[in-house]
Amino acid sequence: MQVVGYRPRVDEPATLLVSDGGDVRRESLEPGVELAYTLADRHCAGVLDDGRHIPCAEPTAPYCPQHTDRWPCARCQGECDLPRPSCREEHAIYLAAFGPAKFKVGVTRSWRLQTRLREQGADRGAHIRTVENGRIARQIEADIASTIGDSVRVDHKLAGIHRPVDTTAWEALLSEFEVLDRFDFDDGLELTERPVAETLLSGTVRGTKGRILVVERHGTTYGVDMRDLVGHEITQRETDRTLQASLGSFD
């Protein structure tokens, strides 16, 4: 078996995509689910084609160059000729907040705004402008990003996952823009301390936030970047690897 993808919690519960002999099944990551897998060798996760998994033995993970999906808009700053049909759709420019005080600007097609914020694991979001296409949106994003930034790393999200957004700092940022709509998201994790960063697939699921999976094992809560699971071969038994424990597990 191999982990070949994941789906963040948006309208449906989060899942891992697991390939077993080419068949792909969804491993539920709903709170309370017990996971008991050991991670083995990691290599390219291959490709999913019409519900089937086509494996790849290349050692680069999570994807080799052949199977890496290069999104042409990722670094675009509005200097393009609208090469994709989606570029011509109405776009929203938004701000996202991650506890306690990490902020970013982003753009997405207007109809995907809340979905995009949930995919990123944002605690709060604010829609600040609507424009007719992606080129204009990217130009505005690049200008705002020069002072706010347009990305927040997963390790920074994990560092503040147990803390609420600094309302004073968030409101100060929003005061500089015309806010069209606001969004608050409740992940239901109810964490009191920062999870230990780890790559594992054993324990009781506490929940997910964007691409971060939170599991509890032997009294310690772990935060797992699901992208770091993609490509791993797995066996169905609880890991026996020695893991770092939180100080709270010794109380």
PDB file of C-alpha atoms in Angstrom:
ATOM      1  CA  MET A   1       0.000   0.000   0.000  1.00  0.00           C
ATOM      2  CA  GLN A   2       1.118   3.536  -0.714  1.00  0.00           C
ATOM      3  CA  VAL A   3      -0.168   6.964   0.306  1.00  0.00           C
ATOM      4  CA  VAL A   4      -0.838   8.683  -3.023  1.00  0.00           C
ATOM      5  CA  GLY A   5      -2.651  11.852  -1.986  1.00  0.00           C
ATOM      6  CA  TYR A   6      -4.856  13.634   0.522  1.00  0.00           C
ATOM      7  CA  ARG A   7      -7.983  15.762   0.581  1.00  0.00           C
ATOM      8  CA  PRO A   8      -8.258  18.574   3.182  1.00  0.00           C
ATOM      9  CA  ARG A   9     -11.511  19.019   5.066  1.00  0.00           C
ATOM     10  CA  VAL A  10     -13.712  21.448   3.170  1.00  0.00           C
ATOM     11  CA  ASP A  11     -17.296  20.342   2.517  1.00  0.00           C
ATOM     12  CA  GLU A  12     -16.470  16.720   3.398  1.00  0.00           C
ATOM     13  CA  PRO A  13     -14.224  15.145   6.059  1.00  0.00           C
ATOM     14  CA  ALA A  14     -10.509  15.024   5.308  1.00  0.00           C
ATOM     15  CA  THR A  15      -9.139  11.811   3.820  1.00  0.00           C
ATOM     16  CA  LEU A  16      -5.907  10.184   2.756  1.00  0.00           C
ATOM     17  CA  LEU A  17      -5.823   8.471  -0.628  1.00  0.00           C
ATOM     18  CA  VAL A  18      -4.276   5.020  -0.317  1.00  0.00           C
ATOM     19  CA  SER A  19      -3.409   2.790  -3.266  1.00  0.00           C
ATOM     20  CA  ASP A  20      -3.538  -0.982  -2.877  1.00  0.00           C
ATOM     21  CA  GLY A  21      -2.730  -2.846  -6.070  1.00  0.00           C
ATOM     22  CA  GLY A  22      -3.935   0.046  -8.221  1.00  0.00           C
ATOM     23  CA  ASP A  23      -7.264   0.453  -6.444  1.00  0.00           C
ATOM     24  CA  VAL A  24      -7.565   3.748  -4.555  1.00  0.00           C
ATOM     25  CA  ARG A  25      -9.516   4.012  -1.321  1.00  0.00           C
ATOM     26  CA  ARG A  26     -10.142   6.925   1.012  1.00  0.00           C
ATOM     27  CA  GLU A  27      -8.792   6.581   4.553  1.00  0.00           C
ATOM     28  CA  SER A  28     -11.038   8.644   6.806  1.00  0.00           C
ATOM     29  CA  LEU A  29      -9.407  11.290   8.984  1.00  0.00           C
ATOM     30  CA  GLU A  30     -12.511  12.140  10.983  1.00  0.00           C
ATOM     31  CA  PRO A  31     -11.931  12.831  14.694  1.00  0.00           C
ATOM     32  CA  GLY A  32     -11.854   9.620  16.708  1.00  0.00           C
ATOM     33  CA  VAL A  33     -10.584   7.402  13.878  1.00  0.00           C
ATOM     34  CA  GLU A  34      -7.801   5.049  14.986  1.00  0.00           C
ATOM     35  CA  LEU A  35      -4.827   4.909  12.617  1.00  0.00           C
ATOM     36  CA  ALA A  36      -2.345   2.047  12.854  1.00  0.00           C
ATOM     37  CA  TYR A  37       0.159   2.242  10.005  1.00  0.00           C
ATOM     38  CA  THR A  38       3.921   2.062   9.808  1.00  0.00           C
ATOM     39  CA  LEU A  39       5.660   4.205   7.206  1.00  0.00           C
ATOM     40  CA  ALA A  40       8.206   2.443   5.012  1.00  0.00           C
ATOM     41  CA  ASP A  41      10.171   3.471   1.923  1.00  0.00           C
ATOM     42  CA  ARG A  42       9.113   6.644   0.141  1.00  0.00           C
ATOM     43  CA  HIS A  43       9.149   7.198  -3.597  1.00  0.00           C
ATOM     44  CA  CYS A  44       7.135   8.973  -6.289  1.00  0.00           C
ATOM     45  CA  ALA A  45       3.388   8.700  -5.723  1.00  0.00           C
ATOM     46  CA  GLY A  46       2.734   8.231  -9.429  1.00  0.00           C
ATOM     47  CA  VAL A  47      -0.511   9.474 -10.899  1.00  0.00           C
ATOM     48  CA  LEU A  48      -4.240   8.951 -10.452  1.00  0.00           C
ATOM     49  CA  ASP A  49      -6.085   8.258 -13.685  1.00  0.00           C
ATOM     50  CA  ASP A  50      -9.858   7.812 -13.720  1.00  0.00           C
ATOM     51  CA  GLY A  51      -9.916   6.454 -10.185  1.00  0.00           C
ATOM     52  CA  ARG A  52      -6.972   4.100 -10.672  1.00  0.00           C
ATOM     53  CA  HIS A  53      -3.420   4.547  -9.417  1.00  0.00           C
ATOM     54  CA  ILE A  54      -0.520   4.225 -11.835  1.00  0.00           C
ATOM     55  CA  PRO A  55       2.624   3.690  -9.712  1.00  0.00           C
ATOM     56  CA  CYS A  56       6.077   5.109 -10.291  1.00  0.00           C
ATOM     57  CA  ALA A  57       9.302   3.696  -8.853  1.00  0.00           C
ATOM     58  CA  GLU A  58      11.355   6.877  -9.208  1.00  0.00           C
ATOM     59  CA  PRO A  59      12.967   7.734  -5.832  1.00  0.00           C
ATOM     60  CA  THR A  60      11.988  11.436  -5.853  1.00  0.00           C
ATOM     61  CA  ALA A  61       9.084  12.099  -3.478  1.00  0.00           C
ATOM     62  CA  PRO A  62       6.363  13.030  -3.253  1.00  0.00           C
ATOM     63  CA  TYR A  63       6.548  13.232  -7.063  1.00  0.00           C
ATOM     64  CA  CYS A  64       9.275  12.787  -9.655  1.00  0.00           C
ATOM     65  CA  PRO A  65       9.740  15.468 -12.357  1.00  0.00           C
ATOM     66  CA  GLN A  66       7.530  13.528 -14.772  1.00  0.00           C
ATOM     67  CA  HIS A  67       4.608  13.466 -12.332  1.00  0.00           C
ATOM     68  CA  THR A  68       5.026  16.907 -10.789  1.00  0.00           C
ATOM     69  CA  ASP A  69       2.053  19.117 -11.576  1.00  0.00           C
ATOM     70  CA  ARG A  70       3.506  22.555 -12.192  1.00  0.00           C
ATOM     71  CA  TRP A  71       0.750  25.095 -11.647  1.00  0.00           C
ATOM     72  CA  PRO A  72       1.588  27.943 -14.048  1.00  0.00           C
ATOM     73  CA  CYS A  73      -0.184  30.546 -11.886  1.00  0.00           C
ATOM     74  CA  ALA A  74       1.830  29.797  -8.734  1.00  0.00           C
ATOM     75  CA  ARG A  75       4.419  32.531  -9.292  1.00  0.00           C
ATOM     76  CA  CYS A  76       2.443  34.682 -11.707  1.00  0.00           C
ATOM     77  CA  GLN A  77       2.391  38.412 -10.936  1.00  0.00           C
ATOM     78  CA  GLY A  78      -0.031  39.421 -13.665  1.00  0.00           C
ATOM     79  CA  GLU A  79       2.465  39.569 -16.522  1.00  0.00           C
ATOM     80  CA  CYS A  80       0.719  36.810 -18.492  1.00  0.00           C
ATOM     81  CA  ASP A  81      -1.664  36.695 -21.457  1.00  0.00           C
ATOM     82  CA  LEU A  82      -4.399  34.802 -19.553  1.00  0.00           C
ATOM     83  CA  PRO A  83      -3.261  31.374 -20.814  1.00  0.00           C
ATOM     84  CA  ARG A  84      -5.890  29.251 -19.037  1.00  0.00           C
ATOM     85  CA  PRO A  85      -9.695  29.423 -19.256  1.00  0.00           C
ATOM     86  CA  SER A  86      -9.854  29.865 -15.470  1.00  0.00           C
ATOM     87  CA  CYS A  87      -7.735  33.037 -15.785  1.00  0.00           C
ATOM     88  CA  ARG A  88     -10.689  34.753 -17.418  1.00  0.00           C
ATOM     89  CA  GLU A  89     -13.074  34.052 -14.550  1.00  0.00           C
ATOM     90  CA  GLU A  90     -13.938  36.585 -11.866  1.00  0.00           C
ATOM     91  CA  HIS A  91     -11.337  36.517  -9.081  1.00  0.00           C
ATOM     92  CA  ALA A  92     -11.380  37.444  -5.407  1.00  0.00           C
ATOM     93  CA  ILE A  93      -8.451  38.934  -3.523  1.00  0.00           C
ATOM     94  CA  TYR A  94      -8.387  37.943   0.125  1.00  0.00           C
ATOM     95  CA  LEU A  95      -6.431  38.137   3.353  1.00  0.00           C
ATOM     96  CA  ALA A  96      -5.949  35.069   5.542  1.00  0.00           C
ATOM     97  CA  ALA A  97      -5.020  34.883   9.225  1.00  0.00           C
ATOM     98  CA  PHE A  98      -3.324  32.027  11.068  1.00  0.00           C
ATOM     99  CA  GLY A  99      -2.965  32.073  14.849  1.00  0.00           C
ATOM    100  CA  PRO A 100      -1.686  34.015  16.513  1.00  0.00           C
ATOM    101  CA  ALA A 101      -0.478  36.646  14.016  1.00  0.00           C
ATOM    102  CA  LYS A 102       0.579  35.224  10.649  1.00  0.00           C
ATOM    103  CA  PHE A 103      -1.136  36.915   7.726  1.00  0.00           C
ATOM    104  CA  LYS A 104      -1.032  36.569   3.945  1.00  0.00           C
ATOM    105  CA  VAL A 105      -2.711  37.865   0.828  1.00  0.00           C
ATOM    106  CA  GLY A 106      -4.025  35.515  -1.824  1.00  0.00           C
ATOM    107  CA  VAL A 107      -6.226  35.271  -4.901  1.00  0.00           C
ATOM    108  CA  THR A 108      -8.658  32.661  -6.135  1.00  0.00           C
ATOM    109  CA  ARG A 109     -11.643  32.387  -8.407  1.00  0.00           C
ATOM    110  CA  SER A 110     -14.522  34.057  -6.587  1.00  0.00           C
ATOM    111  CA  TRP A 111     -16.653  30.931  -6.303  1.00  0.00           C
ATOM    112  CA  ARG A 112     -13.772  29.105  -4.550  1.00  0.00           C
ATOM    113  CA  LEU A 113     -13.033  31.728  -1.895  1.00  0.00           C
ATOM    114  CA  GLN A 114     -14.198  29.878   1.228  1.00  0.00           C
ATOM    115  CA  THR A 115     -12.897  26.574  -0.159  1.00  0.00           C
ATOM    116  CA  ARG A 116      -9.440  28.070  -0.697  1.00  0.00           C
ATOM    117  CA  LEU A 117      -9.297  29.481   2.818  1.00  0.00           C
ATOM    118  CA  ARG A 118     -10.255  26.089   4.272  1.00  0.00           C
ATOM    119  CA  GLU A 119      -7.694  24.293   2.100  1.00  0.00           C
ATOM    120  CA  GLN A 120      -5.006  26.536   3.571  1.00  0.00           C
ATOM    121  CA  GLY A 121      -6.186  25.993   7.145  1.00  0.00           C
ATOM    122  CA  ALA A 122      -6.918  29.669   7.781  1.00  0.00           C
ATOM    123  CA  ASP A 123      -8.462  30.709  11.094  1.00  0.00           C
ATOM    124  CA  ARG A 124      -9.963  33.835   9.584  1.00  0.00           C
ATOM    125  CA  GLY A 125     -10.339  35.349   6.175  1.00  0.00           C
ATOM    126  CA  ALA A 126     -11.398  38.621   4.616  1.00  0.00           C
ATOM    127  CA  HIS A 127     -12.530  39.269   1.059  1.00  0.00           C
ATOM    128  CA  ILE A 128     -11.090  42.640   0.123  1.00  0.00           C
ATOM    129  CA  ARG A 129     -11.648  43.011  -3.615  1.00  0.00           C
ATOM    130  CA  THR A 130     -13.284  41.419  -6.662  1.00  0.00           C
ATOM    131  CA  VAL A 131     -11.822  41.818 -10.156  1.00  0.00           C
ATOM    132  CA  GLU A 132     -12.747  40.571 -13.603  1.00  0.00           C
ATOM    133  CA  ASN A 133      -9.852  38.160 -14.211  1.00  0.00           C
ATOM    134  CA  GLY A 134      -6.803  36.459 -12.757  1.00  0.00           C
ATOM    135  CA  ARG A 135      -4.247  38.767 -14.371  1.00  0.00           C
ATOM    136  CA  ILE A 136      -5.597  41.837 -12.598  1.00  0.00           C
ATOM    137  CA  ALA A 137      -5.900  39.844  -9.365  1.00  0.00           C
ATOM    138  CA  ARG A 138      -2.262  38.753  -9.524  1.00  0.00           C
ATOM    139  CA  GLN A 139      -1.072  42.300 -10.127  1.00  0.00           C
ATOM    140  CA  ILE A 140      -2.923  43.538  -7.047  1.00  0.00           C
ATOM    141  CA  GLU A 141      -1.775  40.542  -5.018  1.00  0.00           C
ATOM    142  CA  ALA A 142       1.871  41.194  -5.891  1.00  0.00           C
ATOM    143  CA  ASP A 143       1.558  44.794  -4.772  1.00  0.00           C
ATOM    144  CA  ILE A 144      -0.024  43.883  -1.409  1.00  0.00           C
ATOM    145  CA  ALA A 145       2.387  40.972  -0.899  1.00  0.00           C
ATOM    146  CA  SER A 146       5.345  43.351  -0.890  1.00  0.00           C
ATOM    147  CA  THR A 147       4.362  44.333   2.663  1.00  0.00           C
ATOM    148  CA  ILE A 148       2.203  41.449   3.938  1.00  0.00           C
ATOM    149  CA  GLY A 149       3.551  38.382   2.142  1.00  0.00           C
ATOM    150  CA  ASP A 150       1.702  35.824   0.053  1.00  0.00           C
ATOM    151  CA  SER A 151       2.525  32.596   1.882  1.00  0.00           C
ATOM    152  CA  VAL A 152       2.694  31.095   5.375  1.00  0.00           C
ATOM    153  CA  ARG A 153       4.813  27.990   5.826  1.00  0.00           C
ATOM    154  CA  VAL A 154       3.307  24.853   7.329  1.00  0.00           C
ATOM    155  CA  ASP A 155       5.733  24.892  10.252  1.00  0.00           C
ATOM    156  CA  HIS A 156       4.542  28.418  11.121  1.00  0.00           C
ATOM    157  CA  LYS A 157       0.915  27.291  10.926  1.00  0.00           C
ATOM    158  CA  LEU A 158       1.708  24.362  13.217  1.00  0.00           C
ATOM    159  CA  ALA A 159       3.524  26.607  15.687  1.00  0.00           C
ATOM    160  CA  GLY A 160       0.370  28.643  16.257  1.00  0.00           C
ATOM    161  CA  ILE A 161      -2.288  25.995  15.682  1.00  0.00           C
ATOM    162  CA  HIS A 162      -3.257  25.977  19.378  1.00  0.00           C
ATOM    163  CA  ARG A 163      -3.512  29.758  19.679  1.00  0.00           C
ATOM    164  CA  PRO A 164      -6.336  32.107  18.653  1.00  0.00           C
ATOM    165  CA  VAL A 165      -5.808  34.929  16.183  1.00  0.00           C
ATOM    166  CA  ASP A 166      -4.535  38.163  17.689  1.00  0.00           C
ATOM    167  CA  THR A 167      -7.700  40.194  17.101  1.00  0.00           C
ATOM    168  CA  THR A 168      -5.970  43.535  17.586  1.00  0.00           C
ATOM    169  CA  ALA A 169      -3.336  42.773  14.954  1.00  0.00           C
ATOM    170  CA  TRP A 170      -5.930  41.351  12.535  1.00  0.00           C
ATOM    171  CA  GLU A 171      -8.246  44.329  12.853  1.00  0.00           C
ATOM    172  CA  ALA A 172      -5.325  46.709  12.405  1.00  0.00           C
ATOM    173  CA  LEU A 173      -4.485  44.979   9.135  1.00  0.00           C
ATOM    174  CA  LEU A 174      -8.085  45.000   7.916  1.00  0.00           C
ATOM    175  CA  SER A 175      -8.407  48.720   8.660  1.00  0.00           C
ATOM    176  CA  GLU A 176      -6.123  49.352   5.678  1.00  0.00           C
ATOM    177  CA  PHE A 177      -8.580  47.741   3.233  1.00  0.00           C
ATOM    178  CA  GLU A 178     -12.216  47.844   2.221  1.00  0.00           C
ATOM    179  CA  VAL A 179     -13.528  44.560   3.597  1.00  0.00           C
ATOM    180  CA  LEU A 180     -16.333  43.049   1.527  1.00  0.00           C
ATOM    181  CA  ASP A 181     -16.859  39.943   3.650  1.00  0.00           C
ATOM    182  CA  ARG A 182     -15.362  38.143   6.644  1.00  0.00           C
ATOM    183  CA  PHE A 183     -14.960  34.467   7.488  1.00  0.00           C
ATOM    184  CA  ASP A 184     -14.237  32.655  10.754  1.00  0.00           C
ATOM    185  CA  PHE A 185     -13.398  28.955  10.754  1.00  0.00           C
ATOM    186  CA  ASP A 186     -13.615  26.517  13.659  1.00  0.00           C
ATOM    187  CA  ASP A 187     -11.492  23.398  13.210  1.00  0.00           C
ATOM    188  CA  GLY A 188     -12.752  21.859  16.459  1.00  0.00           C
ATOM    189  CA  LEU A 189      -9.270  20.798  17.566  1.00  0.00           C
ATOM    190  CA  GLU A 190      -9.415  22.509  20.985  1.00  0.00           C
ATOM    191  CA  LEU A 191      -5.661  22.215  21.536  1.00  0.00           C
ATOM    192  CA  THR A 192      -4.048  23.653  24.655  1.00  0.00           C
ATOM    193  CA  GLU A 193      -0.439  23.239  23.542  1.00  0.00           C
ATOM    194  CA  ARG A 194       1.525  23.076  20.343  1.00  0.00           C
ATOM    195  CA  PRO A 195       1.590  19.569  18.841  1.00  0.00           C
ATOM    196  CA  VAL A 196       4.948  17.901  18.310  1.00  0.00           C
ATOM    197  CA  ALA A 197       5.930  18.058  14.645  1.00  0.00           C
ATOM    198  CA  GLU A 198       6.304  14.502  13.357  1.00  0.00           C
ATOM    199  CA  THR A 199       5.686  12.325  10.308  1.00  0.00           C
ATOM    200  CA  LEU A 200       3.620   9.322  11.357  1.00  0.00           C
ATOM    201  CA  LEU A 201       0.330   7.575  10.680  1.00  0.00           C
ATOM    202  CA  SER A 202      -0.451   5.958  14.023  1.00  0.00           C
ATOM    203  CA  GLY A 203      -2.734   7.208  16.771  1.00  0.00           C
ATOM    204  CA  THR A 204      -6.182   8.650  17.347  1.00  0.00           C
ATOM    205  CA  VAL A 205      -7.198  11.409  14.966  1.00  0.00           C
ATOM    206  CA  ARG A 206      -7.955  14.676  16.746  1.00  0.00           C
ATOM    207  CA  GLY A 207      -8.781  16.455  13.504  1.00  0.00           C
ATOM    208  CA  THR A 208      -7.251  18.309  10.581  1.00  0.00           C
ATOM    209  CA  LYS A 209      -6.549  21.922   9.675  1.00  0.00           C
ATOM    210  CA  GLY A 210      -5.670  22.513   6.051  1.00  0.00           C
ATOM    211  CA  ARG A 211      -3.016  19.954   5.265  1.00  0.00           C
ATOM    212  CA  ILE A 212      -2.070  19.432   8.929  1.00  0.00           C
ATOM    213  CA  LEU A 213      -3.264  16.175  10.497  1.00  0.00           C
ATOM    214  CA  VAL A 214      -3.394  16.114  14.305  1.00  0.00           C
ATOM    215  CA  VAL A 215      -3.188  12.725  16.041  1.00  0.00           C
ATOM    216  CA  GLU A 216      -2.797  11.702  19.676  1.00  0.00           C
ATOM    217  CA  ARG A 217      -0.616   8.766  20.677  1.00  0.00           C
ATOM    218  CA  HIS A 218       0.436   7.650  24.159  1.00  0.00           C
ATOM    219  CA  GLY A 219      -0.550  10.988  25.684  1.00  0.00           C
ATOM    220  CA  THR A 220       1.274  13.155  23.146  1.00  0.00           C
ATOM    221  CA  THR A 221      -0.363  15.161  20.380  1.00  0.00           C
ATOM    222  CA  TYR A 222       1.430  15.211  17.032  1.00  0.00           C
ATOM    223  CA  GLY A 223       1.048  17.534  14.048  1.00  0.00           C
ATOM    224  CA  VAL A 224       1.680  15.882  10.679  1.00  0.00           C
ATOM    225  CA  ASP A 225       2.058  17.635   7.338  1.00  0.00           C
ATOM    226  CA  MET A 226       0.002  15.335   5.111  1.00  0.00           C
ATOM    227  CA  ARG A 227       2.150  16.206   2.122  1.00  0.00           C
ATOM    228  CA  ASP A 228       5.040  14.518   3.965  1.00  0.00           C
ATOM    229  CA  LEU A 229       3.016  11.276   4.002  1.00  0.00           C
ATOM    230  CA  VAL A 230       2.491  11.205   0.233  1.00  0.00           C
ATOM    231  CA  GLY A 231       4.705   8.638  -1.470  1.00  0.00           C
ATOM    232  CA  HIS A 232       5.299   6.473   1.603  1.00  0.00           C
ATOM    233  CA  GLU A 233       4.670   2.756   1.397  1.00  0.00           C
ATOM    234  CA  ILE A 234       2.666   1.745   4.474  1.00  0.00           C
ATOM    235  CA  THR A 235       1.929  -1.450   6.365  1.00  0.00           C
ATOM    236  CA  GLN A 236      -1.104  -1.962   8.577  1.00  0.00           C
ATOM    237  CA  ARG A 237       0.448  -2.093  12.010  1.00  0.00           C
ATOM    238  CA  GLU A 238       1.145   0.561  14.614  1.00  0.00           C
ATOM    239  CA  THR A 239       4.555   2.146  14.375  1.00  0.00           C
ATOM    240  CA  ASP A 240       7.169   1.009  16.880  1.00  0.00           C
ATOM    241  CA  ARG A 241       9.472   3.906  16.085  1.00  0.00           C
ATOM    242  CA  THR A 242      10.650   5.974  19.057  1.00  0.00           C
ATOM    243  CA  LEU A 243       8.936   9.360  18.905  1.00  0.00           C
ATOM    244  CA  GLN A 244       9.467  12.624  20.726  1.00  0.00           C
ATOM    245  CA  ALA A 245       6.921  13.076  23.513  1.00  0.00           C
ATOM    246  CA  SER A 246       5.456  16.296  24.835  1.00  0.00           C
ATOM    247  CA  LEU A 247       6.231  17.292  28.424  1.00  0.00           C
ATOM    248  CA  GLY A 248       2.527  16.975  29.231  1.00  0.00           C
ATOM    249  CA  SER A 249       2.581  13.231  28.576  1.00  0.00           C
ATOM    250  CA  PHE A 250       4.742  12.723  31.681  1.00  0.00           C
ATOM    251  CA  ASP A 251       2.351  14.419  34.113  1.00  0.00           C
TER     252      ASP A 251
END
